[in-house]
XYZ file of C-alpha atoms in Angstrom:
296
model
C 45.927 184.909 -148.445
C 45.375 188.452 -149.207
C 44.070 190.112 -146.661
C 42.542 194.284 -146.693
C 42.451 195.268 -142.959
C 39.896 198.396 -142.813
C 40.952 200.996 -140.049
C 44.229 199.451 -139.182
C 44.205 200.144 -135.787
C 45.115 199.025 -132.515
C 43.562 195.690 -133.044
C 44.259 195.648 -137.150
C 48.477 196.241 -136.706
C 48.598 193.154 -134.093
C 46.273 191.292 -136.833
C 48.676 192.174 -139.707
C 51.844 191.363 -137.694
C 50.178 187.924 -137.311
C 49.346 187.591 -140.981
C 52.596 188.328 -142.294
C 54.396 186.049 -139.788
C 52.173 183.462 -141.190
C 53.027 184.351 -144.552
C 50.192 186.289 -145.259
C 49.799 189.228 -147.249
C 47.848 191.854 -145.062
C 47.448 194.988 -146.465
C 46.189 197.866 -143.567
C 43.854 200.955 -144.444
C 44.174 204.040 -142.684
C 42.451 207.648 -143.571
C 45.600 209.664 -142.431
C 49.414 210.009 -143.606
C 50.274 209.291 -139.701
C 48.236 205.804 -139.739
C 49.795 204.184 -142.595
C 53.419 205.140 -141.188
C 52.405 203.103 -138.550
C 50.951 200.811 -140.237
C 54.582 200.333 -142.738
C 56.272 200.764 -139.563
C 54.407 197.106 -138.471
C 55.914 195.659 -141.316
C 53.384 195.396 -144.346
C 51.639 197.878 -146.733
C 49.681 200.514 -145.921
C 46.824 202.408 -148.130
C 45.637 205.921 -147.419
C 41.959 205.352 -148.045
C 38.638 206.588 -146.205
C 36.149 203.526 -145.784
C 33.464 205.961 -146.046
C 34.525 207.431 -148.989
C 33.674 204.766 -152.028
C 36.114 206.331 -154.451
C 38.970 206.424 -151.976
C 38.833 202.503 -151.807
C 39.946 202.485 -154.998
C 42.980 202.420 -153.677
C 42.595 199.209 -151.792
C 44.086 196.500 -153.884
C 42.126 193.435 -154.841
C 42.136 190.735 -151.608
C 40.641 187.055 -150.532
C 39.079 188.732 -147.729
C 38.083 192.401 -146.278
C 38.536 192.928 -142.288
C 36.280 195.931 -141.256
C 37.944 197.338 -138.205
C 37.705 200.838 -138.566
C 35.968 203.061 -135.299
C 34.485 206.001 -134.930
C 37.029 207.273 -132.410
C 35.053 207.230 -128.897
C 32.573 209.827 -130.324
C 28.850 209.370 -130.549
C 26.059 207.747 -132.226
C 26.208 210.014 -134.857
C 29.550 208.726 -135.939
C 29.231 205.826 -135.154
C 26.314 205.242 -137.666
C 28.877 206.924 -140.114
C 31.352 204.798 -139.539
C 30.033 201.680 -138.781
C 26.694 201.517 -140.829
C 27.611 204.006 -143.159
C 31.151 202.838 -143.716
C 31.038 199.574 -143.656
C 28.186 199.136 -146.190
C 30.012 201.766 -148.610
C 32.831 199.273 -147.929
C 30.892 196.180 -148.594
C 29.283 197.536 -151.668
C 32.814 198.904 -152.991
C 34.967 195.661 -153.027
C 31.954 193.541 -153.735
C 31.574 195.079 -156.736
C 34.438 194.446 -158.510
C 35.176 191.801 -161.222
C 37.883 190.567 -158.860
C 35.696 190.337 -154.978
C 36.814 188.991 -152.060
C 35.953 185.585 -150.569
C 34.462 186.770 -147.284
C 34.330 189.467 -145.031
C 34.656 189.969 -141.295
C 33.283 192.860 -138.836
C 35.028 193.420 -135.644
C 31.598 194.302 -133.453
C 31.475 194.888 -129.837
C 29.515 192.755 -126.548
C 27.747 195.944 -126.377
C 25.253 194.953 -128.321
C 23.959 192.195 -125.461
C 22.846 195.054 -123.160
C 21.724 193.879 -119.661
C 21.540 190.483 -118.822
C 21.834 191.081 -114.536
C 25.173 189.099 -114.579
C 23.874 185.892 -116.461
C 25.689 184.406 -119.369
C 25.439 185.350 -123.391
C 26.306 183.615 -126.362
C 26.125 184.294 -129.882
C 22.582 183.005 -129.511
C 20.974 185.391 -127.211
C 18.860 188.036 -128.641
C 20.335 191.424 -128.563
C 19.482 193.844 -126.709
C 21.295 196.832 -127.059
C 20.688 199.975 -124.499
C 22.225 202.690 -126.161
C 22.157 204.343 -129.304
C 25.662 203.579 -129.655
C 25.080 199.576 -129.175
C 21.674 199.721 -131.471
C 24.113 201.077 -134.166
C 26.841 198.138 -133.612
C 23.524 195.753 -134.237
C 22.291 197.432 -137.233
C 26.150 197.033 -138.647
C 26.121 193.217 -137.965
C 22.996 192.677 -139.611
C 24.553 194.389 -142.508
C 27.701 192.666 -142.067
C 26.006 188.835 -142.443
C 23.394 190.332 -144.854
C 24.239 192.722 -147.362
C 27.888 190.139 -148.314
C 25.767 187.371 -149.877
C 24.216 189.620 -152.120
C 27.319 190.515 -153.822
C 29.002 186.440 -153.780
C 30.469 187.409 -150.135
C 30.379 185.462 -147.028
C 30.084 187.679 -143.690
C 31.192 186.842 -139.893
C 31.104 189.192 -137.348
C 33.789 189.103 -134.474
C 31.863 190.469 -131.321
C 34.515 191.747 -128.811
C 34.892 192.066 -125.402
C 36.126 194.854 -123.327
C 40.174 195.257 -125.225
C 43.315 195.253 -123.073
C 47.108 195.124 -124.003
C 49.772 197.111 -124.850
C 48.994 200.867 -124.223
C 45.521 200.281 -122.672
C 45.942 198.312 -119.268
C 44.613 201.020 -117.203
C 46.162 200.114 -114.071
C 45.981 202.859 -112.025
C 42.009 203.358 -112.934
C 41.828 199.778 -110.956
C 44.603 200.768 -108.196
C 43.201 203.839 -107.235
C 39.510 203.074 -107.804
C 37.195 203.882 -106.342
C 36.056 200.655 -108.064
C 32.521 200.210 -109.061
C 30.604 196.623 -108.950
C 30.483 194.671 -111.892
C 31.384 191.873 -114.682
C 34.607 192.671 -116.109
C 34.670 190.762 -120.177
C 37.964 190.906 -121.759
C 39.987 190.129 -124.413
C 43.980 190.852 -124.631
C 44.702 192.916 -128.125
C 47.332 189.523 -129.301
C 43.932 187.542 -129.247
C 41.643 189.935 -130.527
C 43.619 189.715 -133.220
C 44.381 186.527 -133.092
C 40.879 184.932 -133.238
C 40.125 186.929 -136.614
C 43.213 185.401 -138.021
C 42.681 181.865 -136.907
C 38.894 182.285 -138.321
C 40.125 183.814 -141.811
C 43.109 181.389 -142.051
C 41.280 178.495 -141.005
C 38.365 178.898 -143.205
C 35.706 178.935 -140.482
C 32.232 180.661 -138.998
C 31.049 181.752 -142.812
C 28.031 183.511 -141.906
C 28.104 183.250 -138.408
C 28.931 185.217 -135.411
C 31.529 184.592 -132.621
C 32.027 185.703 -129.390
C 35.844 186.711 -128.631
C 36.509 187.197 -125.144
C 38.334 185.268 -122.617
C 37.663 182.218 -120.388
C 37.130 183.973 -117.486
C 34.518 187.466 -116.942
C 35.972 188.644 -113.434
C 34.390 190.596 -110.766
C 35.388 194.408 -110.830
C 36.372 194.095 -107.056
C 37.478 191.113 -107.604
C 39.978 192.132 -110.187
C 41.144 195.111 -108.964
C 42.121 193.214 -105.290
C 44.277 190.634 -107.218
C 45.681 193.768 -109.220
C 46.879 195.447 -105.959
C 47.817 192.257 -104.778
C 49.967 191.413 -107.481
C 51.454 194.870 -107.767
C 52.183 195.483 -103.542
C 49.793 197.778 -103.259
C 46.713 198.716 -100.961
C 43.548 197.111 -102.211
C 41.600 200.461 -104.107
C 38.305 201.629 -102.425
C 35.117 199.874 -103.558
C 31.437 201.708 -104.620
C 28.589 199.752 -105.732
C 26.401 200.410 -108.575
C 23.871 202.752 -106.454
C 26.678 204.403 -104.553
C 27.991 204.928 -108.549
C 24.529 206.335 -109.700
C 23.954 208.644 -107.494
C 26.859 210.877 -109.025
C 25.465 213.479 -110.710
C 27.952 213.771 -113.118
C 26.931 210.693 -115.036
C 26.249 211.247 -118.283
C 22.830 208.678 -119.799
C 24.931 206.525 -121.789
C 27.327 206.221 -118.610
C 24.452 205.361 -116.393
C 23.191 202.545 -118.527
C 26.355 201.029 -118.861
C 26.618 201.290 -115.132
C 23.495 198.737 -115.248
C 24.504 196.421 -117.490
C 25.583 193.134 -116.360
C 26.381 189.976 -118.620
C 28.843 187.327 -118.841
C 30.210 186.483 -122.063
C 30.772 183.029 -122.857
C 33.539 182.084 -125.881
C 32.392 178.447 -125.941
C 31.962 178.858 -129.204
C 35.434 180.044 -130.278
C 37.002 177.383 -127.901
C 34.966 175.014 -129.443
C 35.925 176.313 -133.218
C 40.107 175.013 -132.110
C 40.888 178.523 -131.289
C 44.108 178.404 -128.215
C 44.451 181.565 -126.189
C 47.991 183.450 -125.752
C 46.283 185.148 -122.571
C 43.486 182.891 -122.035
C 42.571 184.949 -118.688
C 43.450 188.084 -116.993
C 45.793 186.697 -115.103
C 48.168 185.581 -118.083
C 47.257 188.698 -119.605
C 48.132 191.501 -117.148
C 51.021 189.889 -116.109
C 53.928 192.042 -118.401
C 52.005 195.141 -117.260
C 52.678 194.299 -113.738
C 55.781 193.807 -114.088
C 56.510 196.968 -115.610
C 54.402 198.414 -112.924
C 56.641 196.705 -110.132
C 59.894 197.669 -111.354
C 59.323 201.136 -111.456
């Protein structure tokens, strides 16, 4: 299988390392020089390409299937909607276009896009409700991800991910040091991030569906960060709950309402597709960084 991994990233590299072990044939997209060094440096072909630019993707080789993984770098609505809703229908319109299309396409969307649920559960069948500009723009994108496809022969799935961890973004001493607000923790290490869009691609499953990937286990914040210190010999880090939090002034509106939100996100769905974790909680998953942490 030929796959075209848009916005090679943190999550896309893993995803093509797991391709070509697989015997795959990933191909990543970056917009800079830099990315696709580090994308050849992984071990498969890289393309210099914009996904917002339509003539750029040119460049992008014919493939079976089109990841969309690109992000708008931490910035704001604004670019997100460029990226994201912009992008990734300039991206869908591009490659389905040609004489050659892909087979199917998959977004990489975000949990975001739940909102507040006051700590219940969500699955991929609970209506969104997304609190901040940035979240209504992931929603827009996945209607155009499972919509705008079939009008061009393609088949859509969105991959809605939890909070990423892994290699380069454990965070530890945000949890050691704290102070630690209240909360639902959802997660998902980078290896199955990655891994779930591979087994769903080289499986042939979820066509026009969407599926939650995130761990077995949301964890309390304070409950977390204890086991953290725990694990790493370390005093347990101070604890502030959610009105302690709020009363900050220097809490931006976005920051306040993600302060509020609350959910647990199930992956029943994923399990029940015959996906197997590598880090199937926390625990599993932080354990290298401790390590690393202890020996120091």
């Amino acid at each position: 299988m030929k796959v075209a991994i848009l916005g090679c990233g943190h999550v896309g590299l893993e995803l093509g390392r797991q391709l070509a072990a697989r015997g795959h044939d990933p191909i990543g997209v970056r917009r800079s020089a830099e990315g696709v060094e580090r994308i050849e440096t992984a071990g498969f072909e890289g393309v210099r390409a914009d996904v917002t630019d339509r003539e750029a993707l040119a460049a992008v080789p014919d493939v079976d299937a089109v990841v969309f993984a690109a992000s708008s770098g931490g910035r704001g609505a604004e670019a997100a909607r460029e990226v994201y809703v912009e992008g990734l229908r300039t991206a869908i319109e591009a490659v389905g276009e040609r004489e050659d299309a892909p087979d199917r396409l998959v977004y990489t969307s975000s949990t975001g896009v739940h909102g507040d649920h006051d700590g219940d559960w969500v699955d991929e069948e609970t209506p969104l409700e997304p609190t901040t500009e940035k979240t209504e723009v992931l929603a827009e994108a996945e209607r155009i991800a499972l919509e705008l496809p079939p009008e061009y022969g393609v088949e859509g799935t969105v991959a809605r991910y939890a909070g990423l961890y892994g290699p380069g973004r454990y965070r530890l001493e945000r949890y050691l040091e704290g102070p630690v607000t209240e909360g639902y923790l959802n997660m998902v290490h980078r290896d199955d991030a990655a891994g779930a869009v591979r087994y769903l691609l080289t499986e042939d499953l979820a066509r026009g569906e969407v599926v939650q990937v995130v761990d077995d286990e949301p964890a309390s914040k304070w409950a977390f960060a204890d086991w953290l210190a725990e694990e790493c010999g370390v005093d347990r880090p101070p604890k502030q709950t959610k009105a302690e939090r709020l009363a900050d002034d220097d809490i931006s509106e976005a920051g306040r309402r993600r302060i509020l939100t609350s959910k647990r996100c199930s992956n029943g769905k994923l399990r029940d597709l015959g996906y197997e974790f590598a880090y199937p909680t926390f625990r599993e998953g932080y354990r290298d960084a401790i390590e690393r942490y202890s020996s120091h």
